[in-house]
Amino acid sequence: MGKTIGVGLIGVGTVGGGVVRLLQDAPCSMRRRTGASLALKRVVVRDLGKPREVPVDASLLTGDAMALIRDPQVQMVVELTGAPQAYEWISEALRAGKDVVTANKALLAERGDELFRLALEKGADLMFEASVAGGIPIIRMLRNGLVANRVESLCGILNGTTNYILTQMTRGAGGYAETLRHAQEKGYAEPDPTLDVSGMDAAQKLAILCRIAFQTTGTAKQIFCEGIEHIEPQDIEYARELGYTIKLLAIAKRRGEEVEARVHPVMVPSEALMANIHDVFNAIEVVGSSVGTQVFYGRGAGQMPTASAVVADMVELAERRNSGAGPAIGDMIIGDEATAIADMRQVELRYYLRALACDRPGVLAQIARVLAEERISIASVIQKERDLQGGTVPLIIVTHEAPEAGMQRALAALGRLDILEGQARVIRIEAL
């Protein structure tokens, strides 16, 4: 009979509760797979007396994470809190030579490099499948399944909250604020949705994927990030008229010796795969040198999909430990060969530009002149009927490819003219 691997679980919230349930429901199948038993030895909770959806033996409960980490019965630490102390807990566990599983994308996106190096130094492993796209095994595919490929690009919907909001707006459910409120009522958006709607959640996930796929060491702060807060129903309608659908995409592409990495709203052709990923679902498209295009689709969040990813990591670690294999963290260590993240200002894209223009002769010519000064050529123009109350005309311009820096300078120049009401809005266009 195989050995027993003691597990210390920090956090029994939504995901932690799902992990406990899976460990309780399928111990035999896990033992057959790994040759070892995974046994909960300690569980850290904030409130020892709180009733729990998934029952946990009261004798295992503690409020002291450091006591759990130092417990000799615990060989594997599973951190599922996202608490400010998570770095301290994980680093302490690794220093003790204990394997760690975490879903903490924010921590890995900012301080992953030092944690991976610490794990290697101490002969421990750090697994993190649940940190990106919940139940979609994208990290395992990039690290193992596609290891024979040079990844050329990846593009994905990595945030279910924003995808739900944009899906509902596309279906005519209301404006941004109203749709966000509905998402919060359904539990699809947090009371403070800033991390999601700003695009930062997706940027943190993209930083992790870029490290694996492109050997970058940049943090989420180095990834260009723009959220969906300024998307309006008229943008949805104009996009439809032009044959596009608006999605918040996380995009990474090789560009020479660098990688462009960006998160922002994108107009994609309505027949494209990404345009047809709806509600809270996630999808990631990876282009590899040998396999071509691969698509991964599923639930990116939720209790059981995320818990499934956590337990998959636990099972892999148990398998490795029982077989005597060493840590698998070596592929996460990047030295002098690190790939730089490209300057967003040099990225060339097509643009949708929407403005409320004064209804008088020569206005379109003035706008065209500003764009021409930045070598931005116009592909098409849509001019709607005059607003009878305001005396302005909705003007839609679609451009050919142009550098981001030039478009930003053009927007600043347009803002200094007296021919527009308010600020011109821009959404980038991807052919996919």
Short mmCIF file of C-alpha atoms in Angstrom, two decimals:
data_model
loop_
_atom_site.label_atom_id
_atom_site.label_comp_id
_atom_site.label_asym_id
_atom_site.label_seq_id
_atom_site.Cartn_x
_atom_site.Cartn_y
_atom_site.Cartn_z
CA MET A 1 0.00 0.00 0.00
CA GLY A 2 1.27 3.50 -0.87
CA LYS A 3 2.15 6.10 1.66
CA THR A 4 -0.11 8.80 3.03
CA ILE A 5 0.61 12.40 2.11
CA GLY A 6 -0.58 14.85 4.73
CA VAL A 7 -2.36 17.90 3.34
CA GLY A 8 -2.71 21.24 5.06
CA LEU A 9 -5.51 23.40 3.64
CA ILE A 10 -5.45 27.16 4.21
CA GLY A 11 -8.94 28.49 3.51
CA VAL A 12 -12.27 26.66 3.33
CA GLY A 13 -14.25 29.25 1.41
CA THR A 14 -15.99 28.55 -1.87
CA VAL A 15 -13.08 26.81 -3.59
CA GLY A 16 -11.63 25.30 -0.43
CA GLY A 17 -14.99 23.75 0.37
CA GLY A 18 -15.05 22.23 -3.11
CA VAL A 19 -11.59 20.75 -2.55
CA VAL A 20 -12.70 19.15 0.73
CA ARG A 21 -15.75 17.70 -1.02
CA LEU A 22 -13.65 16.18 -3.82
CA LEU A 23 -11.18 14.69 -1.35
CA GLN A 24 -14.06 13.17 0.60
CA ASP A 25 -15.91 11.87 -2.48
CA ALA A 26 -13.12 10.19 -4.42
CA PRO A 27 -10.32 8.97 -2.13
CA CYS A 28 -10.10 5.53 -3.75
CA SER A 29 -9.74 6.76 -7.32
CA MET A 30 -7.03 9.20 -6.23
CA ARG A 31 -5.17 6.45 -4.38
CA ARG A 32 -5.32 4.20 -7.46
CA ARG A 33 -3.98 7.03 -9.63
CA THR A 34 -1.19 8.20 -7.35
CA GLY A 35 -0.33 5.12 -5.33
CA ALA A 36 -0.70 7.32 -2.25
CA SER A 37 -3.48 8.63 -0.05
CA LEU A 38 -4.17 12.35 0.32
CA ALA A 39 -5.26 12.98 3.90
CA LEU A 40 -6.33 16.30 5.41
CA LYS A 41 -4.24 16.87 8.54
CA ARG A 42 -4.86 20.54 9.29
CA VAL A 43 -7.33 23.15 8.00
CA VAL A 44 -6.96 26.89 8.60
CA VAL A 45 -10.15 28.94 8.97
CA ARG A 46 -10.85 32.45 10.21
CA ASP A 47 -13.82 31.48 12.39
CA LEU A 48 -13.50 28.15 14.19
CA GLY A 49 -17.16 28.11 15.19
CA LYS A 50 -18.73 28.99 11.84
CA PRO A 51 -21.10 26.38 10.33
CA ARG A 52 -19.72 25.06 7.04
CA GLU A 53 -21.44 23.88 3.89
CA VAL A 54 -18.96 21.00 3.66
CA PRO A 55 -18.36 19.38 7.07
CA VAL A 56 -14.77 19.31 8.31
CA ASP A 57 -13.62 17.39 11.39
CA ALA A 58 -13.42 20.04 14.13
CA SER A 59 -10.20 18.51 15.46
CA LEU A 60 -8.43 19.53 12.22
CA LEU A 61 -9.40 23.20 12.43
CA THR A 62 -6.97 25.93 13.46
CA GLY A 63 -6.69 29.66 13.04
CA ASP A 64 -2.89 29.58 12.80
CA ALA A 65 -1.49 29.14 9.27
CA MET A 66 2.11 29.05 10.46
CA ALA A 67 1.29 26.20 12.85
CA LEU A 68 -0.15 24.27 9.91
CA ILE A 69 2.97 24.90 7.80
CA ARG A 70 5.30 23.77 10.61
CA ASP A 71 3.26 20.66 11.42
CA PRO A 72 5.44 17.61 10.57
CA GLN A 73 2.29 15.71 9.54
CA VAL A 74 1.77 18.16 6.66
CA GLN A 75 3.82 17.52 3.51
CA MET A 76 1.64 19.47 1.07
CA VAL A 77 0.20 22.96 1.67
CA VAL A 78 -2.83 24.15 -0.30
CA GLU A 79 -3.36 27.93 -0.10
CA LEU A 80 -6.79 29.15 -1.26
CA THR A 81 -7.35 32.46 0.51
CA GLY A 82 -5.82 35.22 -1.59
CA ALA A 83 -5.06 36.90 1.75
CA PRO A 84 -2.30 39.53 2.09
CA GLN A 85 -0.27 37.00 4.12
CA ALA A 86 -0.31 34.45 1.27
CA TYR A 87 3.24 35.28 0.15
CA GLU A 88 4.55 34.75 3.67
CA TRP A 89 2.70 31.45 4.03
CA ILE A 90 3.74 30.05 0.65
CA SER A 91 7.37 31.09 0.98
CA GLU A 92 7.56 29.63 4.50
CA ALA A 93 6.12 26.32 3.25
CA LEU A 94 8.60 26.21 0.35
CA ARG A 95 11.50 27.02 2.68
CA ALA A 96 10.46 23.99 4.71
CA GLY A 97 10.66 21.88 1.52
CA LYS A 98 6.90 21.36 1.37
CA ASP A 99 5.01 21.27 -1.92
CA VAL A 100 2.46 24.04 -2.42
CA VAL A 101 -0.72 24.33 -4.49
CA THR A 102 -2.31 27.75 -4.91
CA ALA A 103 -4.94 29.53 -7.00
CA ASN A 104 -3.51 32.96 -6.16
CA LYS A 105 -3.11 34.60 -9.59
CA ALA A 106 -2.36 38.07 -8.23
CA LEU A 107 0.55 36.78 -6.16
CA LEU A 108 1.99 34.66 -8.97
CA ALA A 109 1.65 37.46 -11.52
CA GLU A 110 3.64 39.85 -9.31
CA ARG A 111 6.02 37.65 -7.29
CA GLY A 112 5.97 34.33 -9.07
CA ASP A 113 9.61 34.58 -10.14
CA GLU A 114 10.97 34.64 -6.60
CA LEU A 115 8.59 31.90 -5.44
CA PHE A 116 9.54 29.58 -8.31
CA ARG A 117 13.24 30.12 -7.58
CA LEU A 118 12.70 29.47 -3.88
CA ALA A 119 10.85 26.24 -4.66
CA LEU A 120 13.68 25.01 -6.89
CA GLU A 121 16.30 25.93 -4.28
CA LYS A 122 14.48 23.98 -1.56
CA GLY A 123 13.56 20.95 -3.69
CA ALA A 124 9.85 21.68 -3.46
CA ASP A 125 7.13 22.15 -6.07
CA LEU A 126 4.67 25.00 -6.61
CA MET A 127 1.56 24.17 -8.65
CA PHE A 128 -0.99 26.73 -9.80
CA GLU A 129 -3.39 25.32 -12.42
CA ALA A 130 -6.40 26.95 -10.75
CA SER A 131 -4.89 30.44 -11.04
CA VAL A 132 -5.97 30.78 -14.69
CA ALA A 133 -9.31 29.82 -16.27
CA GLY A 134 -10.61 27.63 -13.46
CA GLY A 135 -11.55 24.23 -14.84
CA ILE A 136 -9.70 24.64 -18.16
CA PRO A 137 -6.31 22.87 -17.86
CA ILE A 138 -4.49 25.51 -19.92
CA ILE A 139 -1.39 25.68 -17.70
CA ARG A 140 -0.90 21.91 -17.83
CA MET A 141 -1.34 21.98 -21.62
CA LEU A 142 1.24 24.75 -22.07
CA ARG A 143 3.75 23.11 -19.71
CA ASN A 144 3.27 19.52 -20.89
CA GLY A 145 0.89 18.89 -23.79
CA LEU A 146 2.38 21.57 -26.05
CA VAL A 147 5.98 21.30 -24.85
CA ALA A 148 7.18 20.31 -28.35
CA ASN A 149 5.76 23.54 -29.80
CA ARG A 150 6.99 27.08 -30.08
CA VAL A 151 3.91 29.05 -29.10
CA GLU A 152 3.35 31.81 -31.65
CA SER A 153 0.32 33.44 -30.07
CA LEU A 154 -2.45 33.03 -27.57
CA CYS A 155 -5.73 34.87 -27.31
CA GLY A 156 -8.46 34.37 -24.79
CA ILE A 157 -11.48 35.37 -22.81
CA LEU A 158 -10.08 34.96 -19.31
CA ASN A 159 -12.66 36.79 -17.21
CA GLY A 160 -16.20 35.49 -16.87
CA THR A 161 -17.61 38.65 -15.26
CA THR A 162 -16.76 40.93 -18.18
CA ASN A 163 -17.78 38.31 -20.72
CA TYR A 164 -21.17 38.00 -19.03
CA ILE A 165 -21.65 41.79 -19.02
CA LEU A 166 -20.70 42.17 -22.69
CA THR A 167 -22.83 39.18 -23.68
CA GLN A 168 -25.87 40.66 -21.97
CA MET A 169 -25.25 44.10 -23.47
CA THR A 170 -24.99 42.47 -26.91
CA ARG A 171 -28.35 40.80 -26.29
CA GLY A 172 -29.87 44.18 -25.49
CA ALA A 173 -30.22 43.71 -21.73
CA GLY A 174 -29.19 47.31 -20.97
CA GLY A 175 -26.23 49.61 -20.55
CA TYR A 176 -23.03 48.89 -18.69
CA ALA A 177 -24.17 50.01 -15.21
CA GLU A 178 -27.49 48.18 -15.42
CA THR A 179 -25.92 44.97 -16.71
CA LEU A 180 -23.21 45.09 -14.05
CA ARG A 181 -25.89 45.37 -11.38
CA HIS A 182 -27.67 42.29 -12.80
CA ALA A 183 -24.35 40.41 -12.79
CA GLN A 184 -23.86 41.30 -9.12
CA GLU A 185 -27.39 40.14 -8.28
CA LYS A 186 -26.66 36.78 -9.91
CA GLY A 187 -23.32 36.44 -8.12
CA TYR A 188 -21.30 36.76 -11.33
CA ALA A 189 -19.68 40.03 -10.22
CA GLU A 190 -18.14 41.05 -6.90
CA PRO A 191 -19.62 43.89 -4.81
CA ASP A 192 -16.46 45.78 -5.80
CA PRO A 193 -16.01 44.68 -9.43
CA THR A 194 -12.96 46.85 -10.16
CA LEU A 195 -10.44 44.03 -10.57
CA ASP A 196 -12.65 42.36 -13.17
CA VAL A 197 -14.10 45.25 -15.15
CA SER A 198 -10.79 47.13 -15.31
CA GLY A 199 -9.19 44.17 -17.09
CA MET A 200 -6.60 43.68 -14.33
CA ASP A 201 -7.84 40.19 -13.42
CA ALA A 202 -7.31 39.11 -17.04
CA ALA A 203 -3.92 40.87 -17.14
CA GLN A 204 -2.74 38.92 -14.08
CA LYS A 205 -3.76 35.67 -15.76
CA LEU A 206 -2.11 36.70 -19.02
CA ALA A 207 1.15 37.44 -17.18
CA ILE A 208 1.17 33.85 -15.88
CA LEU A 209 0.42 32.37 -19.31
CA CYS A 210 3.08 34.53 -20.98
CA ARG A 211 5.71 33.26 -18.56
CA ILE A 212 4.99 29.68 -19.61
CA ALA A 213 4.32 30.23 -23.32
CA PHE A 214 6.91 32.92 -24.12
CA GLN A 215 9.40 32.89 -21.21
CA THR A 216 8.61 36.42 -20.11
CA THR A 217 9.29 37.59 -16.57
CA GLY A 218 7.16 40.74 -16.70
CA THR A 219 4.43 41.40 -14.16
CA ALA A 220 0.79 42.24 -14.83
CA LYS A 221 1.68 45.92 -14.43
CA GLN A 222 3.79 45.71 -17.60
CA ILE A 223 0.84 44.45 -19.64
CA PHE A 224 -1.28 47.10 -21.37
CA CYS A 225 -4.66 46.97 -19.69
CA GLU A 226 -7.96 48.69 -20.47
CA GLY A 227 -11.37 47.73 -19.11
CA ILE A 228 -14.95 47.71 -20.33
CA GLU A 229 -16.32 50.58 -18.22
CA HIS A 230 -16.66 52.93 -21.21
CA ILE A 231 -18.40 50.50 -23.58
CA GLU A 232 -21.86 51.87 -24.40
CA PRO A 233 -24.90 50.29 -26.10
CA GLN A 234 -24.29 52.37 -29.24
CA ASP A 235 -20.83 50.82 -29.54
CA ILE A 236 -22.44 47.38 -29.43
CA GLU A 237 -24.89 48.41 -32.17
CA TYR A 238 -22.29 50.05 -34.40
CA ALA A 239 -20.07 46.98 -34.00
CA ARG A 240 -22.97 44.78 -35.10
CA GLU A 241 -23.58 47.04 -38.10
CA LEU A 242 -19.92 46.69 -39.07
CA GLY A 243 -20.00 42.89 -38.66
CA TYR A 244 -18.22 42.78 -35.30
CA THR A 245 -18.85 41.73 -31.69
CA ILE A 246 -17.14 43.37 -28.71
CA LYS A 247 -15.19 41.15 -26.30
CA LEU A 248 -12.59 41.77 -23.61
CA LEU A 249 -9.60 39.77 -24.85
CA ALA A 250 -6.22 38.89 -23.39
CA ILE A 251 -3.79 38.74 -26.32
CA ALA A 252 -0.14 37.76 -26.58
CA LYS A 253 1.80 37.48 -29.85
CA ARG A 254 5.42 37.10 -30.79
CA ARG A 255 6.74 40.22 -32.49
CA GLY A 256 10.34 39.75 -33.51
CA GLU A 257 12.37 39.11 -30.37
CA GLU A 258 9.61 40.49 -28.14
CA VAL A 259 6.05 39.59 -27.18
CA GLU A 260 3.17 42.01 -27.34
CA ALA A 261 0.89 41.38 -24.37
CA ARG A 262 -2.32 43.35 -23.91
CA VAL A 263 -5.81 43.22 -22.40
CA HIS A 264 -8.56 45.48 -23.74
CA PRO A 265 -11.98 45.51 -25.42
CA VAL A 266 -11.73 44.28 -28.99
CA MET A 267 -14.06 44.22 -31.97
CA VAL A 268 -13.80 40.75 -33.49
CA PRO A 269 -15.65 39.44 -36.57
CA SER A 270 -19.04 38.16 -35.46
CA GLU A 271 -18.39 34.76 -37.05
CA ALA A 272 -15.10 34.31 -35.15
CA LEU A 273 -14.88 31.74 -32.37
CA MET A 274 -14.21 34.31 -29.64
CA ALA A 275 -17.29 36.30 -30.66
CA ASN A 276 -19.40 33.24 -29.84
CA ILE A 277 -18.13 32.54 -26.33
CA HIS A 278 -21.02 33.66 -24.17
CA ASP A 279 -21.88 34.54 -20.58
CA VAL A 280 -19.41 33.39 -17.90
CA PHE A 281 -17.53 30.90 -20.07
CA ASN A 282 -13.82 31.23 -20.87
CA ALA A 283 -11.92 30.23 -23.99
CA ILE A 284 -8.25 30.30 -24.98
CA GLU A 285 -6.89 29.89 -28.50
CA VAL A 286 -3.23 28.85 -28.74
CA VAL A 287 -1.25 28.73 -31.98
CA GLY A 288 1.69 26.32 -31.83
CA SER A 289 4.45 25.70 -34.36
CA SER A 290 3.60 22.00 -34.75
CA VAL A 291 -0.07 21.62 -33.81
CA GLY A 292 -1.41 24.82 -35.36
CA THR A 293 -4.47 26.28 -33.66
CA GLN A 294 -5.76 24.66 -30.48
CA VAL A 295 -8.83 25.87 -28.59
CA PHE A 296 -9.62 25.30 -24.91
CA TYR A 297 -13.12 26.11 -23.64
CA GLY A 298 -15.00 25.76 -20.39
CA ARG A 299 -15.98 27.30 -17.10
CA GLY A 300 -13.33 29.71 -15.92
CA ALA A 301 -14.61 30.10 -12.37
CA GLY A 302 -17.02 28.61 -9.86
CA GLN A 303 -16.58 26.29 -6.92
CA MET A 304 -16.23 22.86 -8.49
CA PRO A 305 -14.39 23.74 -11.74
CA THR A 306 -11.74 25.60 -9.75
CA ALA A 307 -11.61 22.94 -7.03
CA SER A 308 -11.14 20.34 -9.77
CA ALA A 309 -8.03 22.20 -10.99
CA VAL A 310 -6.66 22.40 -7.44
CA VAL A 311 -7.15 18.68 -6.82
CA ALA A 312 -5.56 17.85 -10.20
CA ASP A 313 -2.42 19.63 -8.98
CA MET A 314 -2.56 17.79 -5.67
CA VAL A 315 -2.85 14.44 -7.44
CA GLU A 316 0.10 15.22 -9.73
CA LEU A 317 2.24 16.20 -6.74
CA ALA A 318 1.25 13.03 -4.88
CA GLU A 319 2.13 10.96 -7.96
CA ARG A 320 5.54 12.57 -8.23
CA ARG A 321 6.34 12.21 -4.54
CA ASN A 322 5.21 8.59 -4.40
CA SER A 323 7.29 7.67 -7.46
CA GLY A 324 10.38 9.46 -6.19
CA ALA A 325 10.39 11.95 -9.06
CA GLY A 326 11.87 15.34 -8.35
CA PRO A 327 10.07 18.69 -8.52
CA ALA A 328 8.70 19.83 -11.89
CA ILE A 329 9.30 23.52 -11.22
CA GLY A 330 12.47 23.80 -13.32
CA ASP A 331 10.62 24.90 -16.48
CA MET A 332 9.34 27.98 -14.64
CA ILE A 333 12.86 29.30 -13.99
CA ILE A 334 13.82 31.86 -16.63
CA GLY A 335 17.33 33.28 -16.79
CA ASP A 336 19.04 35.60 -19.22
CA GLU A 337 16.94 34.23 -22.08
CA ALA A 338 13.82 36.04 -20.80
CA THR A 339 11.64 37.52 -23.55
CA ALA A 340 10.80 41.21 -23.21
CA ILE A 341 7.24 42.52 -23.35
CA ALA A 342 6.88 44.90 -26.29
CA ASP A 343 6.00 48.57 -25.89
CA MET A 344 2.27 48.89 -26.55
CA ARG A 345 2.88 52.20 -28.30
CA GLN A 346 4.59 50.36 -31.16
CA VAL A 347 1.80 47.80 -31.68
CA GLU A 348 -0.08 48.32 -34.95
CA LEU A 349 -3.83 47.77 -35.01
CA ARG A 350 -7.00 48.83 -36.77
CA TYR A 351 -9.30 51.14 -34.83
CA TYR A 352 -12.97 51.98 -34.45
CA LEU A 353 -13.37 55.64 -33.49
CA ARG A 354 -16.71 57.08 -32.33
CA ALA A 355 -17.30 60.79 -31.82
CA LEU A 356 -20.16 63.26 -31.53
CA ALA A 357 -19.24 65.90 -34.09
CA CYS A 358 -20.72 69.34 -34.66
CA ASP A 359 -23.02 69.34 -37.67
CA ARG A 360 -21.30 71.90 -39.85
CA PRO A 361 -19.28 71.87 -43.08
CA GLY A 362 -15.64 70.83 -42.93
CA VAL A 363 -15.78 68.84 -39.69
CA LEU A 364 -15.01 65.48 -41.29
CA ALA A 365 -12.16 67.09 -43.23
CA GLN A 366 -10.67 68.43 -39.97
CA ILE A 367 -10.83 65.01 -38.35
CA ALA A 368 -9.31 63.37 -41.42
CA ARG A 369 -6.50 65.95 -41.38
CA VAL A 370 -5.65 65.16 -37.74
CA LEU A 371 -5.54 61.44 -38.52
CA ALA A 372 -3.47 62.02 -41.65
CA GLU A 373 -0.89 63.95 -39.65
CA GLU A 374 -0.27 60.72 -37.74
CA ARG A 375 -0.28 58.67 -40.97
CA ILE A 376 -3.59 57.03 -40.01
CA SER A 377 -5.67 56.26 -43.09
CA ILE A 378 -9.45 55.93 -42.99
CA ALA A 379 -11.00 52.67 -44.20
CA SER A 380 -14.66 53.65 -43.81
CA VAL A 381 -16.94 56.31 -42.34
CA ILE A 382 -20.49 56.05 -41.02
CA GLN A 383 -22.34 59.29 -40.34
CA LYS A 384 -25.67 59.04 -38.57
CA GLU A 385 -28.54 61.52 -38.63
CA ARG A 386 -28.25 64.71 -36.68
CA ASP A 387 -29.20 64.78 -33.00
CA LEU A 388 -32.16 67.18 -33.11
CA GLN A 389 -31.66 68.40 -29.56
CA GLY A 390 -27.88 68.72 -29.40
CA GLY A 391 -27.09 69.60 -32.98
CA THR A 392 -24.38 66.94 -33.14
CA VAL A 393 -23.83 64.03 -35.50
CA PRO A 394 -22.64 60.56 -34.40
CA LEU A 395 -19.57 59.86 -36.52
CA ILE A 396 -17.99 56.41 -36.82
CA ILE A 397 -14.56 55.99 -38.40
CA VAL A 398 -12.78 52.69 -39.02
CA THR A 399 -9.07 52.98 -39.76
CA HIS A 400 -6.46 50.85 -41.45
CA GLU A 401 -3.60 49.56 -39.31
CA ALA A 402 -1.70 52.24 -37.43
CA PRO A 403 0.68 52.38 -34.45
CA GLU A 404 -0.95 52.80 -31.04
CA ALA A 405 1.25 55.82 -30.31
CA GLY A 406 -0.04 57.62 -33.40
CA MET A 407 -3.66 56.95 -32.51
CA GLN A 408 -3.17 58.25 -28.97
CA ARG A 409 -1.57 61.44 -30.29
CA ALA A 410 -4.45 61.84 -32.74
CA LEU A 411 -7.01 61.44 -29.94
CA ALA A 412 -5.23 64.11 -27.91
CA ALA A 413 -5.22 66.45 -30.92
CA LEU A 414 -8.92 65.85 -31.58
CA GLY A 415 -9.65 66.68 -27.95
CA ARG A 416 -8.14 70.12 -28.45
CA LEU A 417 -10.50 70.97 -31.32
CA ASP A 418 -13.88 72.62 -30.80
CA ILE A 419 -15.69 70.35 -33.25
CA LEU A 420 -16.39 67.41 -30.92
CA GLU A 421 -18.77 67.08 -28.00
CA GLY A 422 -17.00 65.13 -25.29
CA GLN A 423 -14.15 62.71 -25.85
CA ALA A 424 -13.78 60.51 -28.91
CA ARG A 425 -13.92 56.80 -28.02
CA VAL A 426 -11.67 54.14 -29.52
CA ILE A 427 -12.02 50.36 -29.64
CA ARG A 428 -9.30 48.25 -31.23
CA ILE A 429 -10.11 45.76 -33.99
CA GLU A 430 -8.66 42.24 -34.31
CA ALA A 431 -9.15 40.07 -37.38
CA LEU A 432 -8.53 36.78 -35.50
#
